[in-house]
Amino acid sequence: MGILRFIIRRLIFMVFLILGVTIMIFFMINAIGDPIDILMAERPGITQEVIDNIKSYYHLDRSLTEQYTLWLWNVVQLDFGTSIIYNQPVGSMLVNWGWETVKIQVPSILISLLLAILFASIASTRQYTKTDFGVMGTALLGRSMPGFFTGILLILIFSYWLGIFPSYGAYSTRSPLMGSLLLDSLWHMTLPVMMLAYFNTATLTLLIRSSMVDVLRQDFIIAARASGLPNRRVVYGHALKNAIIPALTYLAILFGLMLGTAPVTETVFTWPGLGFLYITAIQQLDYPVIMGITLIITLMLVLANLFTDIAYVFIDPRIRLE
Amino acid sequence: MAHHNQQSQALLDVSGLKIHFFTGAGVVQAIDGVEFGLESGETLGLVGESGSGKTISSLALLKLVPRPGKILGGHIRFENDDLIDKSEAEMIRIRGKRIAMIFQNPAFSLNPIYTIGQQLGEIMMWHEKINRGEANDRVTEMLNLVGITDPASRLKQFPHELSGGMKQRVCIARALLCKPLLVLADEPTTNLDVTIQAQILELLSDLKTRFNMAMILVTHDLGVVANMADRITVMYAGRICETATAERIFNNPQHPYTRALLSTIPRVDKSYTNIQSKRLTVVPGRIPNLIHPPTGCRFHPRCVEANGECSRTQPELKTVEEGHVVSCLKR
């Protein structure tokens, strides 16, 4: 089967890509500075000996090549090192903070996909009507507004004016909502999910609508109608399945680049996710954390691409993996 | 209607059909009072240049005029019902079941992501209320009838795995699945190789006899209709010029446009030596802009016989002989 060879080839390629990306990031972090210097700068009473001890504890006294090799060797054994700032194993931090990111990102992407399919179908079958312009206008607005602005607007409306949703955090600091941890969690998730979903829905709607408009003009759609198939089967069975194919790539990017949009969302809502952690880690040059998150971003992007390529084969029979 | 005076036998009778397209640039008066009709088992050739409204007229019979087009008036009597009064829910029971259509470009008129079996079976299941297994059997049978070898294994193939001629055979099979009374064939051979064209026309002709279907053959190719059609309707700029038996259209054309069209095709049975230019003639001018169609007779700007009257008065269809109607002030 050609598909297996294709996957293996892509996985080998992925190894080289990850090596390249991590080497670049590793050397760039070191070019910026040393995390211990940043930490110690605020504590003037500390002696050079203590600093040297700490540096040697974190192997920061070794050469860059040695440091990188050591990091890589540990990563291969699934040891991501220890955070310099939090003094916790990075591996479990990635899981714990990552879960908070997944919690808002995955629902928002899934909600966006469903809404976008719905809106795009409604708009494209009513091309150039008020409904279509309404959908497109709202989508264009969502696509053009910077994410943090949407977030702040949501906080203003739903937290400050209406007071119905919390403006920050993933959990209540005192008692959870109605005594239920699940409800409390969902309650906190609402605004960040809305912020992400608005942007994602907007983009996907524009994308799917335009490809739907193209597909609906095709001869095979007129032929399906001329065969007597009802509108609903023509639009959802014949047109949508063709129109969704170009949107798959974008969907994969959304999944793969989850951590790319996370920093903004999580900063606006002070959300304890990987994006928030990434920003603080970069500010403090907590390099084991930076490296860990970078590795995950690269991995997710490459895997998402691989999955899309494979999904294409199953959805579009004309596509063959060479 | 004069052109088929036995009203009771008429399968289809289109009269006064008027379709306008409401575009940003203005209202395109695409179809303006078109009438034609045919009886059971008959083949009507609908002939005209691109833009004459022949494809739109045939889509109108299924009430599938694309936006921004709108049927503004007229009657489409089919089996004594007026399709104009039918709701969309009623139309989906007629389309594909009693009136089916074959499209111009077989490469684009099959859904690329479904197998032949899936897309033809779906139509069968929808109209005949049968299950997938029975539908597959019926589809296989029909594929066999349209001359597809090894039909059972074709069910699992996708359109891109078939040749152009094969695709058109599949499209013909799709149209005939429910044995419709009327088939609309819109330029069914235009996009095919010449050798395949002949095969497809022969196939259509055979199947038409076999199922006793009526057919409207929409084409710009007079050569195609010459062999296939019992009667021919010539359209120009959204109006009917002339309707007569195929024989009369070729041997005794009355409308100046029909004559002009015929003079553009080379004929082996005519001598060209005594014609002054020794070249094939072309119809001078071009098809008019239908946002601002010519007044009076729409053909008058290109007509060799036109005078002042032709630009003022719109000609009515009149009978010049039994079964031969012409819309020309000069006849």
Short mmCIF file of N, CA, C and O in Angstrom, two decimals, chain A residues 124-127 129 218-233 236-239 241-242 245 315-320, chain B residues 59 62 64 67 88 91-93 95-97 99-101 103-105 108-114 119 122-123 125-127 158 160-161 174:
data_model
loop_
_atom_site.label_atom_id
_atom_site.label_comp_id
_atom_site.label_asym_id
_atom_site.label_seq_id
_atom_site.Cartn_x
_atom_site.Cartn_y
_atom_site.Cartn_z
N SER A 124 -24.81 30.47 1.05
CA SER A 124 -24.50 30.16 -0.35
C SER A 124 -25.74 29.79 -1.15
O SER A 124 -25.79 30.02 -2.35
N THR A 125 -26.75 29.22 -0.48
CA THR A 125 -27.97 28.90 -1.23
C THR A 125 -28.85 30.14 -1.39
O THR A 125 -29.85 30.11 -2.09
N ARG A 126 -28.47 31.21 -0.70
CA ARG A 126 -29.22 32.47 -0.86
C ARG A 126 -28.26 33.55 -1.31
O ARG A 126 -28.25 34.65 -0.78
N GLN A 127 -27.42 33.21 -2.29
CA GLN A 127 -26.37 34.12 -2.71
C GLN A 127 -26.91 35.49 -3.11
O GLN A 127 -27.89 35.59 -3.83
N THR A 129 -28.42 37.67 -1.40
CA THR A 129 -29.63 38.16 -0.75
C THR A 129 -29.19 38.86 0.53
O THR A 129 -28.02 38.85 0.89
N GLN A 218 -21.87 24.16 -10.33
CA GLN A 218 -21.36 23.09 -11.18
C GLN A 218 -22.49 22.30 -11.84
O GLN A 218 -23.59 22.21 -11.32
N ASP A 219 -22.16 21.73 -12.98
CA ASP A 219 -23.14 20.96 -13.73
C ASP A 219 -23.71 19.80 -12.94
O ASP A 219 -24.89 19.49 -13.04
N PHE A 220 -22.85 19.15 -12.13
CA PHE A 220 -23.36 17.95 -11.45
C PHE A 220 -24.40 18.29 -10.39
O PHE A 220 -25.22 17.45 -10.03
N ILE A 221 -24.40 19.54 -9.93
CA ILE A 221 -25.44 19.96 -8.98
C ILE A 221 -26.76 20.18 -9.73
O ILE A 221 -27.82 19.71 -9.30
N ILE A 222 -26.68 20.85 -10.89
CA ILE A 222 -27.89 21.03 -11.71
C ILE A 222 -28.41 19.66 -12.14
O ILE A 222 -29.60 19.40 -12.12
N ALA A 223 -27.47 18.75 -12.47
CA ALA A 223 -27.87 17.41 -12.88
C ALA A 223 -28.56 16.67 -11.73
O ALA A 223 -29.54 15.95 -11.94
N ALA A 224 -28.05 16.86 -10.51
CA ALA A 224 -28.68 16.21 -9.36
C ALA A 224 -30.09 16.75 -9.15
O ALA A 224 -31.03 16.00 -8.87
N ARG A 225 -30.24 18.07 -9.32
CA ARG A 225 -31.58 18.66 -9.21
C ARG A 225 -32.48 18.14 -10.32
O ARG A 225 -33.64 17.82 -10.10
N ALA A 226 -31.91 18.06 -11.53
CA ALA A 226 -32.71 17.61 -12.68
C ALA A 226 -33.11 16.15 -12.54
O ALA A 226 -34.01 15.68 -13.20
N SER A 227 -32.39 15.41 -11.65
CA SER A 227 -32.76 14.02 -11.40
C SER A 227 -33.87 13.91 -10.37
O SER A 227 -34.28 12.81 -10.03
N GLY A 228 -34.28 15.05 -9.84
CA GLY A 228 -35.40 15.05 -8.91
C GLY A 228 -35.03 14.97 -7.45
O GLY A 228 -35.89 14.88 -6.59
N LEU A 229 -33.73 14.99 -7.16
CA LEU A 229 -33.34 14.92 -5.75
C LEU A 229 -33.79 16.21 -5.04
O LEU A 229 -33.68 17.29 -5.59
N PRO A 230 -34.32 16.06 -3.81
CA PRO A 230 -34.79 17.25 -3.10
C PRO A 230 -33.63 18.17 -2.72
O PRO A 230 -32.50 17.71 -2.57
N ASN A 231 -33.94 19.43 -2.57
CA ASN A 231 -32.94 20.47 -2.30
C ASN A 231 -31.99 20.10 -1.17
O ASN A 231 -30.78 20.24 -1.29
N ARG A 232 -32.54 19.59 -0.08
CA ARG A 232 -31.73 19.26 1.09
C ARG A 232 -30.66 18.21 0.75
O ARG A 232 -29.52 18.31 1.16
N ARG A 233 -31.02 17.22 -0.07
CA ARG A 233 -30.04 16.19 -0.45
C ARG A 233 -29.00 16.75 -1.39
O ARG A 233 -27.83 16.37 -1.35
N TYR A 236 -26.79 19.37 0.97
CA TYR A 236 -25.98 18.76 2.02
C TYR A 236 -25.28 17.48 1.56
O TYR A 236 -24.18 17.19 1.98
N GLY A 237 -25.93 16.71 0.69
CA GLY A 237 -25.32 15.46 0.24
C GLY A 237 -24.31 15.66 -0.87
O GLY A 237 -23.22 15.10 -0.84
N HIS A 238 -24.68 16.46 -1.86
CA HIS A 238 -23.82 16.57 -3.04
C HIS A 238 -22.89 17.79 -2.99
O HIS A 238 -21.71 17.67 -3.28
N ALA A 239 -23.45 18.94 -2.65
CA ALA A 239 -22.63 20.17 -2.72
C ALA A 239 -21.68 20.27 -1.53
O ALA A 239 -20.48 20.45 -1.70
N LYS A 241 -20.37 18.19 0.59
CA LYS A 241 -19.24 17.26 0.70
C LYS A 241 -18.10 17.67 -0.24
O LYS A 241 -16.93 17.49 0.08
N ASN A 242 -18.45 18.24 -1.38
CA ASN A 242 -17.42 18.74 -2.28
C ASN A 242 -16.83 20.05 -1.77
O ASN A 242 -15.64 20.30 -1.91
N ILE A 245 -14.04 20.12 1.16
CA ILE A 245 -12.67 19.64 0.91
C ILE A 245 -11.63 20.76 1.05
O ILE A 245 -10.64 20.59 1.76
N ILE A 315 -11.74 11.26 1.46
CA ILE A 315 -12.88 12.11 1.09
C ILE A 315 -12.94 12.33 -0.41
O ILE A 315 -14.00 12.27 -1.01
N ASP A 316 -11.81 12.59 -1.03
CA ASP A 316 -11.81 12.86 -2.46
C ASP A 316 -11.12 11.72 -3.22
O ASP A 316 -9.90 11.57 -3.16
N PRO A 317 -11.91 10.89 -3.93
CA PRO A 317 -11.34 9.71 -4.59
C PRO A 317 -10.33 10.07 -5.68
O PRO A 317 -9.57 9.22 -6.11
N ARG A 318 -10.34 11.35 -6.14
CA ARG A 318 -9.42 11.71 -7.23
C ARG A 318 -8.00 11.90 -6.72
O ARG A 318 -7.05 11.92 -7.48
N ILE A 319 -7.87 12.07 -5.38
CA ILE A 319 -6.54 12.33 -4.83
C ILE A 319 -5.83 11.03 -4.51
O ILE A 319 -6.37 10.13 -3.89
N ARG A 320 -4.60 10.94 -4.99
CA ARG A 320 -3.76 9.77 -4.70
C ARG A 320 -2.49 10.25 -4.03
O ARG A 320 -1.91 11.24 -4.45
N LEU B 59 -34.22 23.94 -19.47
CA LEU B 59 -34.18 23.95 -18.00
C LEU B 59 -35.52 24.44 -17.43
O LEU B 59 -35.96 23.98 -16.38
N LEU B 62 -38.12 21.93 -16.52
CA LEU B 62 -37.95 21.27 -15.22
C LEU B 62 -38.10 22.30 -14.10
O LEU B 62 -37.91 21.98 -12.94
N LEU B 64 -36.05 24.70 -13.50
CA LEU B 64 -34.72 24.83 -12.90
C LEU B 64 -33.96 25.99 -13.53
O LEU B 64 -32.75 25.93 -13.70
N ARG B 67 -30.72 31.17 -11.07
CA ARG B 67 -30.78 32.56 -10.66
C ARG B 67 -29.77 33.37 -11.47
O ARG B 67 -28.72 32.83 -11.83
N GLU B 88 -42.63 23.12 -5.80
CA GLU B 88 -41.32 22.47 -5.82
C GLU B 88 -41.46 21.00 -5.36
O GLU B 88 -40.84 20.10 -5.93
N MET B 91 -42.65 19.16 -8.24
CA MET B 91 -41.66 19.10 -9.32
C MET B 91 -40.60 18.02 -9.08
O MET B 91 -40.15 17.37 -10.00
N ILE B 92 -40.18 17.83 -7.79
CA ILE B 92 -39.14 16.84 -7.57
C ILE B 92 -39.63 15.42 -7.85
O ILE B 92 -38.84 14.50 -7.99
N ARG B 93 -40.95 15.26 -7.94
CA ARG B 93 -41.49 13.94 -8.32
C ARG B 93 -41.55 13.80 -9.85
O ARG B 93 -41.76 12.70 -10.36
N ARG B 95 -39.18 15.59 -12.01
CA ARG B 95 -37.80 15.61 -12.49
C ARG B 95 -37.14 14.24 -12.30
O ARG B 95 -37.22 13.67 -11.21
N GLY B 96 -36.54 13.76 -13.35
CA GLY B 96 -35.83 12.49 -13.26
C GLY B 96 -36.75 11.30 -13.36
O GLY B 96 -36.32 10.20 -13.66
N LYS B 97 -38.04 11.54 -13.08
CA LYS B 97 -39.01 10.44 -13.10
C LYS B 97 -39.82 10.47 -14.40
O LYS B 97 -39.94 9.48 -15.09
N ILE B 99 -39.72 13.59 -16.55
CA ILE B 99 -38.90 14.36 -17.50
C ILE B 99 -37.46 14.28 -16.99
O ILE B 99 -37.21 14.60 -15.83
N ALA B 100 -36.56 13.84 -17.82
CA ALA B 100 -35.17 13.75 -17.38
C ALA B 100 -34.30 14.55 -18.34
O ALA B 100 -34.74 14.91 -19.43
N MET B 101 -33.09 14.83 -17.91
CA MET B 101 -32.23 15.67 -18.74
C MET B 101 -30.83 15.08 -18.86
O MET B 101 -30.30 14.53 -17.90
N PHE B 103 -26.97 16.27 -19.92
CA PHE B 103 -26.28 17.55 -20.01
C PHE B 103 -25.15 17.55 -21.03
O PHE B 103 -24.67 16.51 -21.48
N GLN B 104 -24.71 18.77 -21.29
CA GLN B 104 -23.74 19.01 -22.34
C GLN B 104 -22.38 18.42 -22.06
O GLN B 104 -21.74 17.86 -22.93
N ASN B 105 -21.91 18.58 -20.80
CA ASN B 105 -20.53 18.20 -20.54
C ASN B 105 -20.45 17.03 -19.56
O ASN B 105 -20.51 17.22 -18.36
N PHE B 108 -18.34 17.10 -16.32
CA PHE B 108 -18.70 17.87 -15.13
C PHE B 108 -20.08 17.53 -14.60
O PHE B 108 -20.50 18.09 -13.60
N SER B 109 -20.81 16.64 -15.26
CA SER B 109 -22.18 16.46 -14.78
C SER B 109 -22.37 15.22 -13.93
O SER B 109 -23.47 14.85 -13.60
N LEU B 110 -21.24 14.61 -13.53
CA LEU B 110 -21.31 13.55 -12.52
C LEU B 110 -20.55 14.03 -11.29
O LEU B 110 -19.51 14.67 -11.41
N ASN B 111 -21.09 13.72 -10.11
CA ASN B 111 -20.44 14.16 -8.88
C ASN B 111 -19.12 13.40 -8.69
O ASN B 111 -19.11 12.17 -8.61
N PRO B 112 -18.00 14.15 -8.63
CA PRO B 112 -16.68 13.48 -8.61
C PRO B 112 -16.42 12.62 -7.38
O PRO B 112 -15.57 11.74 -7.42
N ILE B 113 -17.13 12.88 -6.27
CA ILE B 113 -16.77 12.15 -5.06
C ILE B 113 -17.69 10.98 -4.73
O ILE B 113 -17.53 10.34 -3.71
N TYR B 114 -18.64 10.70 -5.62
CA TYR B 114 -19.47 9.52 -5.40
C TYR B 114 -19.24 8.51 -6.54
O TYR B 114 -18.98 8.90 -7.67
N GLN B 119 -24.30 7.38 -6.98
CA GLN B 119 -25.13 8.48 -7.46
C GLN B 119 -26.32 8.06 -8.30
O GLN B 119 -27.37 8.68 -8.22
N GLU B 122 -28.86 6.37 -5.82
CA GLU B 122 -29.58 7.32 -4.98
C GLU B 122 -30.86 7.81 -5.66
O GLU B 122 -31.93 7.90 -5.04
N ILE B 123 -30.75 8.09 -6.97
CA ILE B 123 -31.89 8.59 -7.74
C ILE B 123 -32.98 7.52 -7.82
O ILE B 123 -34.16 7.76 -7.60
N MET B 125 -33.43 4.98 -5.77
CA MET B 125 -34.02 4.74 -4.46
C MET B 125 -35.02 5.83 -4.12
O MET B 125 -36.06 5.57 -3.52
N TRP B 126 -34.67 7.05 -4.50
CA TRP B 126 -35.54 8.19 -4.18
C TRP B 126 -36.85 8.11 -4.94
O TRP B 126 -37.93 8.26 -4.37
N HIS B 127 -36.79 7.83 -6.24
CA HIS B 127 -38.02 7.85 -7.04
C HIS B 127 -38.83 6.57 -6.90
O HIS B 127 -40.05 6.62 -6.89
N PHE B 158 -15.37 5.53 -9.82
CA PHE B 158 -15.65 6.96 -9.72
C PHE B 158 -15.63 7.57 -11.13
O PHE B 158 -14.96 7.02 -12.02
N HIS B 160 -14.02 9.89 -12.49
CA HIS B 160 -12.72 10.19 -13.11
C HIS B 160 -12.04 8.95 -13.67
O HIS B 160 -11.05 9.05 -14.38
N GLU B 161 -12.57 7.78 -13.34
CA GLU B 161 -11.98 6.55 -13.85
C GLU B 161 -12.55 6.15 -15.21
O GLU B 161 -12.15 5.14 -15.78
N ARG B 174 -28.36 7.54 -16.34
CA ARG B 174 -28.97 8.26 -15.21
C ARG B 174 -30.30 8.86 -15.61
O ARG B 174 -31.28 8.80 -14.87
#
